[in-house]
Coordinates of C-alpha atoms in Angstrom, one line a residue:
M1 CA 0.0 0.0 0.0
T2 CA 1.2 3.5 -0.8
S3 CA 2.2 5.7 2.2
V4 CA -0.1 8.6 2.6
P5 CA 1.5 11.9 3.8
V6 CA -0.6 13.8 6.4
L7 CA -0.2 17.3 7.8
P8 CA 0.8 17.4 11.5
E9 CA -1.2 19.4 14.1
T10 CA 1.6 22.0 14.1
A11 CA 1.1 22.8 10.4
P12 CA 0.0 26.5 9.8
F13 CA -3.5 25.7 8.7
T14 CA -6.9 25.9 10.4
P15 CA -8.5 22.5 11.4
E16 CA -10.8 22.7 8.5
Q17 CA -8.0 23.4 6.0
R18 CA -5.9 20.6 7.5
A19 CA -8.8 18.1 7.3
W20 CA -9.5 19.0 3.6
L21 CA -5.8 18.7 2.7
N22 CA -5.4 15.4 4.5
G23 CA -8.5 14.2 2.6
F24 CA -7.0 15.3 -0.7
F25 CA -3.7 13.5 0.0
A26 CA -5.5 10.4 1.2
G27 CA -7.7 10.3 -1.9
L28 CA -4.7 11.0 -4.2
F29 CA -2.2 8.5 -2.6
N30 CA -4.6 5.7 -1.8
R31 CA -5.6 5.0 -5.4
T32 CA -4.9 1.4 -6.3
P33 CA -3.6 0.4 -9.7
S34 CA -7.1 -0.8 -10.7
A35 CA -8.4 2.6 -10.1
A36 CA -6.3 4.1 -13.0
P37 CA -8.4 4.9 -16.0
A38 CA -8.1 2.6 -19.0
N39 CA -7.8 5.5 -21.3
P40 CA -4.7 7.6 -20.3
T41 CA -6.5 10.7 -21.5
Q42 CA -9.5 10.0 -19.2
A43 CA -9.7 12.5 -16.3
A44 CA -9.2 11.2 -12.8
T45 CA -12.3 10.9 -10.7
P46 CA -12.7 14.0 -8.6
L47 CA -12.9 13.8 -4.8
Q48 CA -16.4 14.2 -3.4
P49 CA -16.9 17.2 -1.1
L50 CA -18.0 16.3 2.4
T51 CA -18.8 18.6 5.3
I52 CA -18.7 17.1 8.8
L53 CA -20.6 19.3 11.2
Y54 CA -20.0 19.0 14.9
G55 CA -21.9 20.4 17.9
T56 CA -19.9 19.8 21.1
Q57 CA -19.8 21.0 24.8
T58 CA -16.7 19.1 26.0
G59 CA -14.9 18.3 22.8
T60 CA -16.0 14.7 22.2
A61 CA -18.2 15.4 19.1
E62 CA -15.4 17.5 17.7
S63 CA -12.9 14.7 18.2
L64 CA -15.2 12.2 16.5
A65 CA -15.8 14.6 13.6
K66 CA -12.1 14.8 13.0
R67 CA -11.8 11.0 13.1
A68 CA -14.6 10.8 10.6
A69 CA -12.8 13.3 8.3
K70 CA -9.6 11.2 8.5
E71 CA -11.5 8.0 7.5
A72 CA -13.5 9.9 4.8
G73 CA -10.2 11.1 3.2
K74 CA -9.2 7.5 2.6
R75 CA -12.4 6.7 0.8
G76 CA -12.4 9.3 -1.9
F77 CA -13.9 12.4 -0.1
A78 CA -12.4 15.8 0.4
P79 CA -13.7 16.4 4.0
A80 CA -14.0 19.7 5.8
V81 CA -14.7 19.7 9.6
L82 CA -17.0 22.6 10.5
D83 CA -18.1 24.0 13.8
M84 CA -21.9 24.4 13.8
A85 CA -21.5 28.0 14.9
A86 CA -19.9 28.7 11.6
T87 CA -22.9 27.8 9.4
D88 CA -26.6 28.5 9.0
P89 CA -29.5 27.1 6.8
A90 CA -28.6 29.3 3.9
K91 CA -25.0 27.9 3.8
L92 CA -26.3 24.4 4.3
A93 CA -28.4 24.8 1.2
G94 CA -25.2 25.0 -0.8
E95 CA -23.8 21.8 0.6
K96 CA -24.1 18.4 -1.1
N97 CA -22.9 15.8 1.5
V98 CA -23.1 16.4 5.3
L99 CA -22.4 14.2 8.3
V100 CA -23.7 15.6 11.6
V101 CA -22.0 14.6 14.9
V102 CA -23.7 16.4 17.8
S103 CA -24.0 15.9 21.6
T104 CA -26.9 16.6 24.0
Y105 CA -26.3 18.0 27.4
G106 CA -28.5 19.2 30.3
D107 CA -32.2 18.7 29.8
G108 CA -32.0 17.7 26.1
E109 CA -30.3 21.0 25.2
P110 CA -28.0 21.6 22.2
P111 CA -24.3 22.4 22.9
D112 CA -23.5 26.1 23.0
N113 CA -21.9 26.1 19.5
A114 CA -25.0 24.3 18.1
K115 CA -27.7 26.5 19.6
A116 CA -27.9 29.1 16.8
L117 CA -28.2 26.4 14.0
H118 CA -30.6 24.4 16.1
A119 CA -32.9 27.4 16.5
A120 CA -32.5 28.5 12.9
L121 CA -33.5 25.1 11.5
A122 CA -36.6 25.2 13.7
S123 CA -37.7 28.6 12.4
D124 CA -36.1 28.9 8.9
S125 CA -38.0 27.6 6.0
A126 CA -35.2 27.5 3.5
P127 CA -35.4 24.3 1.5
L128 CA -32.5 21.8 1.7
A129 CA -33.6 19.4 -1.0
G130 CA -30.1 19.0 -2.5
L131 CA -28.6 17.9 0.8
R132 CA -27.7 14.3 1.6
Y133 CA -27.0 13.7 5.3
S134 CA -26.8 11.4 8.3
V135 CA -26.7 12.1 12.0
C136 CA -24.7 10.6 14.8
A137 CA -26.3 11.7 18.1
L138 CA -24.2 11.5 21.3
G139 CA -25.8 11.3 24.8
D140 CA -26.0 9.6 28.1
S141 CA -29.0 7.2 28.7
N142 CA -29.0 8.0 32.4
Y143 CA -30.7 11.3 31.3
T144 CA -34.4 11.5 30.3
Q145 CA -33.8 13.5 27.1
F146 CA -31.3 11.0 25.8
C147 CA -29.8 12.2 22.4
Q148 CA -32.6 14.7 22.1
C149 CA -30.5 17.3 20.3
G150 CA -29.4 14.8 17.6
R151 CA -33.0 13.7 17.2
D152 CA -33.9 17.4 16.6
F153 CA -31.3 17.9 13.9
D154 CA -32.3 14.7 12.2
T155 CA -36.0 15.7 12.1
R156 CA -35.5 19.3 11.1
L157 CA -33.1 18.5 8.3
E158 CA -35.7 16.0 6.9
Q159 CA -38.5 18.5 7.3
R160 CA -36.5 20.9 5.1
G161 CA -36.3 18.4 2.4
A162 CA -32.8 17.0 3.0
H163 CA -32.3 13.3 2.1
R164 CA -31.3 11.0 4.9
I165 CA -28.8 8.5 3.4
A166 CA -28.3 6.4 6.5
P167 CA -30.4 6.1 9.7
R168 CA -29.5 8.2 12.7
V169 CA -27.6 6.4 15.4
E170 CA -27.8 7.2 19.1
C171 CA -24.5 6.7 21.0
D172 CA -24.5 6.2 24.7
V173 CA -21.4 7.0 26.8
D174 CA -19.8 3.8 25.4
Y175 CA -19.9 5.0 21.8
E176 CA -17.0 3.4 20.0
Q177 CA -18.7 0.5 18.3
T178 CA -21.9 2.4 17.4
F179 CA -19.9 5.4 16.0
T180 CA -17.7 3.2 13.9
Q181 CA -20.7 1.3 12.4
W182 CA -22.5 4.5 11.7
L183 CA -19.5 6.1 10.0
N184 CA -19.0 3.0 7.8
S185 CA -22.6 2.9 6.8
A186 CA -22.9 6.7 6.2
L187 CA -19.7 6.9 4.0
A188 CA -20.8 3.8 2.0
A189 CA -24.3 5.3 1.5
L190 CA -22.8 8.6 0.3
G191 CA -21.0 6.7 -2.4
S192 CA -17.2 6.6 -2.2
S193 CA -15.5 7.3 -5.5
I194 CA -12.6 5.2 -4.3
A195 CA -12.8 1.7 -3.0
D196 CA -12.0 1.1 0.6
S197 CA -8.3 0.1 0.6
G198 CA -8.6 -1.9 3.8
P199 CA -7.3 -1.2 7.3
A200 CA -5.6 2.2 7.9
V201 CA -1.8 2.3 8.1
M202 CA 0.4 4.7 9.8
A203 CA 1.2 7.6 7.4
P204 CA 4.4 9.6 7.5
S205 CA 4.1 13.3 8.3
I206 CA 5.2 15.9 5.9
V207 CA 6.8 17.8 8.9
E208 CA 8.3 16.0 11.8
A209 CA 5.8 16.0 14.6
A210 CA 6.0 15.1 18.3
T211 CA 5.3 11.5 19.1
P212 CA 1.9 11.3 20.9
S213 CA 1.5 9.6 24.2
V214 CA 0.5 6.0 24.1
Y215 CA -2.0 6.6 26.8
S216 CA -5.6 7.3 26.0
K217 CA -9.2 6.6 27.1
A218 CA -8.7 3.0 25.8
N219 CA -5.3 2.7 27.5
P220 CA -5.2 5.0 30.6
F221 CA -2.1 5.9 32.5
A222 CA -1.8 4.7 36.0
A223 CA -1.0 8.0 37.7
P224 CA 0.5 8.2 41.2
L225 CA -1.4 10.2 43.7
L226 CA 0.9 13.0 45.0
A227 CA -1.3 14.8 47.4
R228 CA -4.9 15.2 48.5
R229 CA -6.4 17.8 50.8
T230 CA -9.9 18.9 51.8
L231 CA -10.6 22.5 50.8
N232 CA -13.5 23.1 53.1
A233 CA -13.1 24.1 56.7
S234 CA -14.6 22.2 59.6
G235 CA -18.3 22.6 59.8
S236 CA -19.0 22.8 56.1
A237 CA -21.9 20.9 54.6
K238 CA -19.7 20.0 51.7
E239 CA -16.5 18.0 51.0
V240 CA -14.4 19.3 48.2
N241 CA -10.9 17.8 47.7
H242 CA -7.9 19.1 45.9
V243 CA -6.2 16.2 44.2
E244 CA -2.7 16.2 42.7
L245 CA -1.5 13.5 40.3
S246 CA 1.8 12.8 38.7
L247 CA 2.0 12.6 34.9
A248 CA 5.8 12.0 34.9
G249 CA 6.9 9.6 32.2
S250 CA 3.4 9.3 30.6
G251 CA 4.0 11.7 27.7
L252 CA 0.5 13.1 28.4
T253 CA 0.2 16.8 27.9
Y254 CA -2.7 19.2 28.4
E255 CA -3.7 22.9 28.2
A256 CA -5.5 25.1 30.7
G257 CA -9.2 24.4 29.9
D258 CA -8.8 20.7 29.2
A259 CA -10.4 17.9 31.3
L260 CA -8.9 14.8 32.9
G261 CA -10.6 11.5 32.4
V262 CA -10.5 9.3 35.4
L263 CA -11.5 5.6 35.2
P264 CA -12.8 4.9 38.7
R265 CA -13.1 1.7 40.7
N266 CA -16.3 0.6 42.4
C267 CA -16.4 0.5 46.2
P268 CA -15.3 -2.9 47.4
Q269 CA -18.1 -3.0 50.0
L270 CA -20.7 -2.4 47.3
V271 CA -19.2 -5.2 45.2
D272 CA -19.3 -7.5 48.2
E273 CA -23.0 -6.8 48.7
V274 CA -23.8 -7.5 45.1
L275 CA -21.9 -10.8 45.2
A276 CA -23.6 -11.8 48.4
T277 CA -27.1 -10.9 47.0
L278 CA -26.4 -13.1 44.0
G279 CA -24.8 -15.9 46.0
F280 CA -21.5 -15.7 44.1
D281 CA -18.1 -16.0 45.7
G282 CA -16.4 -13.6 43.2
E283 CA -14.0 -16.1 41.8
E284 CA -16.4 -17.0 38.9
A285 CA -14.6 -16.4 35.5
V286 CA -16.3 -13.9 33.3
T287 CA -15.2 -12.5 29.9
T288 CA -14.7 -8.7 29.7
G289 CA -13.1 -6.3 27.2
A290 CA -9.9 -6.9 29.2
G291 CA -10.1 -10.7 28.8
E292 CA -11.2 -13.3 31.3
L293 CA -11.3 -12.1 34.9
P294 CA -12.7 -13.2 38.2
L295 CA -16.1 -11.7 38.7
R296 CA -15.1 -9.7 41.8
I297 CA -12.3 -7.9 39.8
A298 CA -14.6 -7.4 36.8
L299 CA -17.3 -5.8 39.0
Q300 CA -14.7 -3.5 40.7
Q301 CA -13.0 -2.3 37.6
H302 CA -15.2 -2.8 34.5
Y303 CA -18.9 -2.6 35.2
D304 CA -21.3 0.2 36.3
L305 CA -23.1 -0.7 39.5
G306 CA -25.1 2.6 39.5
K307 CA -28.4 3.0 37.7
P308 CA -29.6 -0.4 36.5
P309 CA -29.9 -0.7 32.7
G310 CA -33.2 -1.6 31.1
A311 CA -31.9 -5.1 30.1
L312 CA -31.2 -5.9 33.7
L313 CA -34.6 -4.7 34.9
T314 CA -36.3 -6.8 32.3
A315 CA -34.3 -9.9 33.3
L316 CA -35.3 -9.3 36.9
G317 CA -39.0 -8.8 36.0
L318 CA -39.0 -5.2 37.0
T319 CA -39.9 -1.8 35.4
A320 CA -38.1 1.4 36.0
S321 CA -38.9 2.8 39.4
P322 CA -37.5 5.6 41.5
E323 CA -37.0 3.1 44.3
L324 CA -34.4 1.3 42.3
L325 CA -31.5 3.6 42.7
D326 CA -28.7 1.3 41.8
V327 CA -28.0 -2.3 40.7
L328 CA -27.9 -3.6 44.2
D329 CA -31.4 -2.3 44.9
A330 CA -32.7 -3.9 41.7
L331 CA -31.1 -7.3 42.6
R332 CA -32.6 -7.2 46.1
V333 CA -36.2 -6.7 44.9
G334 CA -36.1 -8.5 41.6
A335 CA -36.4 -12.2 40.6
R336 CA -32.8 -13.3 40.4
T337 CA -33.5 -16.8 39.0
G338 CA -32.3 -15.9 35.6
L339 CA -29.0 -14.6 36.9
A340 CA -27.5 -17.8 38.2
N341 CA -24.7 -17.6 35.7
A342 CA -22.1 -14.9 36.4
G343 CA -21.5 -14.3 32.7
A344 CA -25.2 -13.7 32.0
F345 CA -25.2 -11.2 34.8
V346 CA -22.3 -9.0 33.6
A347 CA -23.7 -9.2 30.0
L348 CA -26.6 -7.1 31.3
L349 CA -24.5 -4.4 32.9
R350 CA -23.2 -1.2 31.4
K351 CA -19.4 -0.7 31.1
L352 CA -18.0 1.5 33.8
Q353 CA -17.2 4.8 32.1
P354 CA -14.6 7.4 32.9
R355 CA -15.5 10.6 34.6
L356 CA -14.3 13.9 33.2
Y357 CA -13.0 16.6 35.6
S358 CA -12.0 20.1 34.6
I359 CA -8.3 20.4 35.2
S360 CA -7.4 23.0 37.9
S361 CA -3.7 23.5 37.2
S362 CA -1.5 25.0 34.5
P363 CA 1.1 22.7 33.0
R364 CA 3.5 25.7 33.1
A365 CA 3.0 26.2 36.8
H366 CA 3.1 22.4 37.6
P367 CA 5.2 20.5 35.1
D368 CA 4.5 16.7 35.0
E369 CA 1.5 17.2 37.3
V370 CA -2.3 17.6 37.0
H371 CA -4.6 19.0 39.7
L372 CA -8.3 18.4 40.2
T373 CA -11.0 20.0 42.3
V374 CA -13.5 17.2 43.2
G375 CA -16.7 17.5 45.3
A376 CA -17.2 14.1 47.1
V377 CA -20.7 12.9 46.7
R378 CA -22.2 11.2 49.8
Y379 CA -25.8 10.9 50.7
E380 CA -28.5 8.5 52.1
A381 CA -31.4 7.1 50.1
A382 CA -33.7 4.1 50.7
N383 CA -32.0 3.5 54.1
R384 CA -28.6 3.0 52.5
R385 CA -25.5 5.3 52.4
R386 CA -24.6 6.1 48.9
K387 CA -21.3 7.2 47.4
G388 CA -20.4 8.9 44.1
V389 CA -18.3 6.3 42.3
C390 CA -15.4 8.5 41.1
S391 CA -15.5 11.3 43.7
T392 CA -15.2 8.8 46.6
F393 CA -12.7 6.7 44.7
L394 CA -10.4 9.7 44.6
A395 CA -11.3 10.8 48.2
D396 CA -11.1 7.4 50.0
R397 CA -9.7 4.6 47.9
C398 CA -6.4 6.0 46.4
A399 CA -3.3 5.9 48.5
A400 CA -0.5 8.5 48.1
G401 CA 2.4 7.2 46.1
E402 CA 0.7 4.3 44.5
N403 CA 0.1 4.2 40.7
N404 CA -3.6 3.5 41.1
V405 CA -5.5 6.3 39.4
P406 CA -6.1 5.4 35.7
V407 CA -6.3 8.7 33.7
F408 CA -6.2 10.2 30.2
V409 CA -6.4 13.8 28.9
H410 CA -9.6 14.9 27.3
A411 CA -8.8 18.0 25.2
N412 CA -11.5 20.7 25.1
S413 CA -10.6 23.3 22.4
N414 CA -13.9 25.0 23.1
F415 CA -12.7 26.3 26.4
R416 CA -9.5 28.2 25.9
L417 CA -7.9 31.4 27.0
P418 CA -7.5 34.0 24.3
A419 CA -4.3 33.7 22.3
D420 CA -3.6 37.4 23.0
G421 CA -2.5 37.7 26.6
S422 CA -3.6 41.4 26.7
V423 CA -7.3 40.5 26.2
P424 CA -9.4 40.9 29.4
V425 CA -10.9 37.7 30.9
I426 CA -14.1 37.4 33.0
M427 CA -14.6 34.1 34.8
V428 CA -17.8 32.8 36.6
G429 CA -17.2 29.7 38.6
P430 CA -19.1 29.0 41.8
G431 CA -18.3 25.9 43.9
T432 CA -16.1 23.4 42.1
G433 CA -16.6 25.5 39.0
I434 CA -13.6 27.4 40.2
A435 CA -11.4 24.5 38.9
P436 CA -10.5 25.7 35.4
F437 CA -10.2 29.3 36.5
R438 CA -7.5 28.4 39.0
A439 CA -5.7 26.9 35.9
F440 CA -6.5 30.0 33.8
L441 CA -5.0 32.3 36.5
E442 CA -1.9 30.2 36.9
E443 CA -1.5 30.1 33.1
R444 CA -1.9 33.9 32.8
R445 CA 0.7 34.4 35.4
A446 CA 3.1 31.9 33.9
T447 CA 2.9 33.4 30.5
G448 CA 3.1 37.0 31.7
A449 CA -0.3 37.9 30.2
S450 CA -1.1 41.6 30.8
G451 CA -4.9 41.4 30.4
R452 CA -7.2 42.1 33.3
N453 CA -8.8 39.2 35.1
W454 CA -12.2 39.3 36.9
L455 CA -13.5 36.3 38.9
F456 CA -17.0 35.7 40.2
F457 CA -16.9 33.0 42.9
G458 CA -19.4 31.8 45.4
D459 CA -20.6 29.0 47.6
Q460 CA -22.6 28.4 50.8
R461 CA -20.5 30.1 53.5
E462 CA -17.4 32.2 53.4
A463 CA -15.9 30.8 56.6
T464 CA -16.1 27.1 55.5
D465 CA -16.5 27.1 51.7
F466 CA -14.1 29.7 50.3
L467 CA -12.2 27.2 48.1
Y468 CA -8.5 28.2 47.4
R469 CA -9.0 31.2 49.7
D470 CA -5.3 31.9 50.3
E471 CA -4.4 31.7 46.6
L472 CA -7.3 33.9 45.4
V473 CA -6.8 36.5 48.1
D474 CA -3.1 36.7 47.3
W475 CA -3.7 37.0 43.5
H476 CA -6.2 39.7 44.2
R477 CA -3.8 41.5 46.5
D478 CA -0.9 41.4 44.0
G479 CA -3.0 42.4 41.0
L480 CA -3.2 39.2 39.0
L481 CA -6.9 39.2 39.9
T482 CA -8.1 42.7 38.9
R483 CA -11.5 42.0 40.5
L484 CA -12.8 39.3 42.8
D485 CA -16.5 39.4 43.5
L486 CA -17.9 36.9 46.0
A487 CA -21.4 35.5 46.7
W488 CA -22.3 33.5 49.8
S489 CA -25.7 31.9 49.7
R490 CA -26.1 31.0 53.4
D491 CA -24.3 33.8 55.2
Q492 CA -27.5 35.9 55.4
Q493 CA -31.2 35.4 55.4
Q494 CA -31.5 36.3 51.7
K495 CA -29.5 34.0 49.5
V496 CA -27.0 35.7 47.2
Y497 CA -25.6 34.0 44.1
V498 CA -22.9 34.9 41.5
Q499 CA -25.6 36.0 39.0
Q500 CA -26.8 38.7 41.4
R501 CA -23.3 40.0 41.6
M502 CA -23.2 40.2 37.8
R503 CA -26.4 42.2 37.7
E504 CA -25.0 44.5 40.5
H505 CA -22.0 45.3 38.4
A506 CA -23.7 45.3 35.0
A507 CA -22.2 48.6 33.9
E508 CA -18.6 47.5 34.4
L509 CA -19.3 44.0 33.1
F510 CA -20.6 45.5 29.9
S511 CA -17.6 47.9 29.7
W512 CA -15.2 44.9 29.9
L513 CA -17.1 43.2 27.1
E514 CA -17.0 46.3 25.0
A515 CA -13.3 46.3 25.6
G516 CA -13.0 42.8 24.0
A517 CA -13.2 40.7 27.2
H518 CA -13.8 36.9 26.9
L519 CA -16.4 35.5 29.3
Y520 CA -16.1 32.0 30.7
V521 CA -18.6 30.0 32.8
C522 CA -18.0 26.7 34.6
G523 CA -20.3 24.6 36.8
D524 CA -23.8 23.2 37.0
A525 CA -25.7 23.3 33.7
S526 CA -29.2 22.7 34.9
R527 CA -29.5 25.8 37.1
M528 CA -26.4 27.9 37.6
A529 CA -25.4 28.2 34.0
K530 CA -28.9 29.1 32.9
D531 CA -29.2 31.7 35.6
V532 CA -25.8 33.2 34.7
D533 CA -26.8 33.3 31.1
A534 CA -30.0 35.2 32.0
A535 CA -28.0 37.6 34.1
L536 CA -25.6 38.2 31.2
H537 CA -28.5 39.1 28.9
D538 CA -30.0 41.4 31.6
A539 CA -26.6 43.1 32.2
I540 CA -26.2 43.8 28.5
A541 CA -29.7 45.0 28.0
T542 CA -29.5 47.3 31.1
A543 CA -26.0 48.7 30.8
G544 CA -26.0 48.7 27.0
R545 CA -29.4 50.2 26.7
R546 CA -30.6 47.5 24.4
S547 CA -33.8 45.7 23.8
T548 CA -34.2 42.0 24.7
E549 CA -33.7 41.0 21.1
S550 CA -30.6 43.2 20.7
A551 CA -29.1 41.8 23.9
A552 CA -29.7 38.3 22.6
A553 CA -28.0 39.1 19.3
Y554 CA -25.1 40.6 21.3
V555 CA -24.7 37.4 23.3
Q556 CA -24.9 35.3 20.1
A557 CA -22.1 37.4 18.5
L558 CA -20.0 36.7 21.6
K559 CA -20.5 33.0 21.2
A560 CA -19.8 33.1 17.4
A561 CA -16.5 34.9 18.1
K562 CA -15.6 32.3 20.8
R563 CA -15.7 35.1 23.4
Y564 CA -18.4 33.4 25.5
Q565 CA -17.4 29.8 26.4
R566 CA -18.9 27.4 28.9
D567 CA -17.7 24.3 30.6
V568 CA -21.0 23.0 32.1
Y569 CA -22.2 19.7 33.3

């Protein structure tokens, strides 16, 4: 097979230009001898244009879109990867072949970069009769509105007259197999002009590029725990831990704004209770993605013992019920006669998925280290004490110095500091939402950025919940933090939140935005982020003397310019 040159990530092109050029090279160099025209004067078959649209909140859909472009380039397409924020129905009308990869977050909402197109397709009547498309929807079946955004795009494109060339697929958190099958089906249906040349081979780069780390989601790095400390003071209703891990020797790199994937282990006590309920001793051999393992190890390391999947409920003769809070609850009340075989039991479980945490350190400030800010989840329900799987794994079950925290870096190019260090930055991050902004501030200091920095932070009580108090106060005192506005919800009779502080300082907030400031929000998607977004609209309308419609257009322009970015969950 002919080697295919590819442009490295460091090449001076936009991601869209790089994807198109890689597709061109793949189509040119992957031609087999049989593909040569019988008549030497016959023109070569042109590459088919293909636009791959992505809508992403944390970067997963963007990553998959780039993978799709790489594969499409080998099959006779000239692919372009396009952020949904960069297109509209009128532009789509000029497209021929489109693949859509889009996630859903919150209560069935589109990602921030997909909201404008999502709304436009609902209201715009422009026909899209010449468009051929297929949709890959990403989601989490633990949420009621599973893959709703992808369903919306699929329906609205069809309503505009576009032709669906392959059925929509809905990917759960374990998406690899479903995504691959969809991509193969969609590309085949679009009609490759070049036969599939078989498995991909490593292609030489045109320019020498750095060797990537061998560690990834599929092969996480066992990181040593360097330190862990609780950030709350005695008497707090919360438990937030600062966790420091070593990346030395892993080759893993990250940027401020990225997330760290952590593959947790289930609580041994919970595993023991599941085994006892089933009458297993834990030594039964079961087949997993990692090969054959004893059942106890498989349950600790590979299977989700949280919300019971539908297949398990059916096998137990149960229907979904709020009383069934986890797998153990379901086993205790269901008919277990059909689960006498350990292999049959694990076949009904979901795979244990990694958890993503916003990184709270700058690699320039902490070489070969990565820091996290993790709220430990502990509560009681149905007369049992419950634990968040990953948060208590990091809080309770990892020993300092041991290589026992499997991790990988999850890049998030949609949450980045401005390239120009003189640009002002506004950060809104209550509670554990402070995590990426600690990283941002460390990064701004390490790079000598001259731009002003404004942080809105809040939590329940100042005396017990002022996370990173000493650092933030010092940064405010020495000028790194130009402004530090705080909101404590339980320190007075009337609750105060960060969005109220934004409204109080609407005039200055608008002034910073008019001066080119970038605005960032991190934290809870269901309430905080919505309230902050509403406060932003209000501040712009009030201080900018704008109508509601004009304020909404102003916010949309901020998003389109990548000046309003959110890391919400």
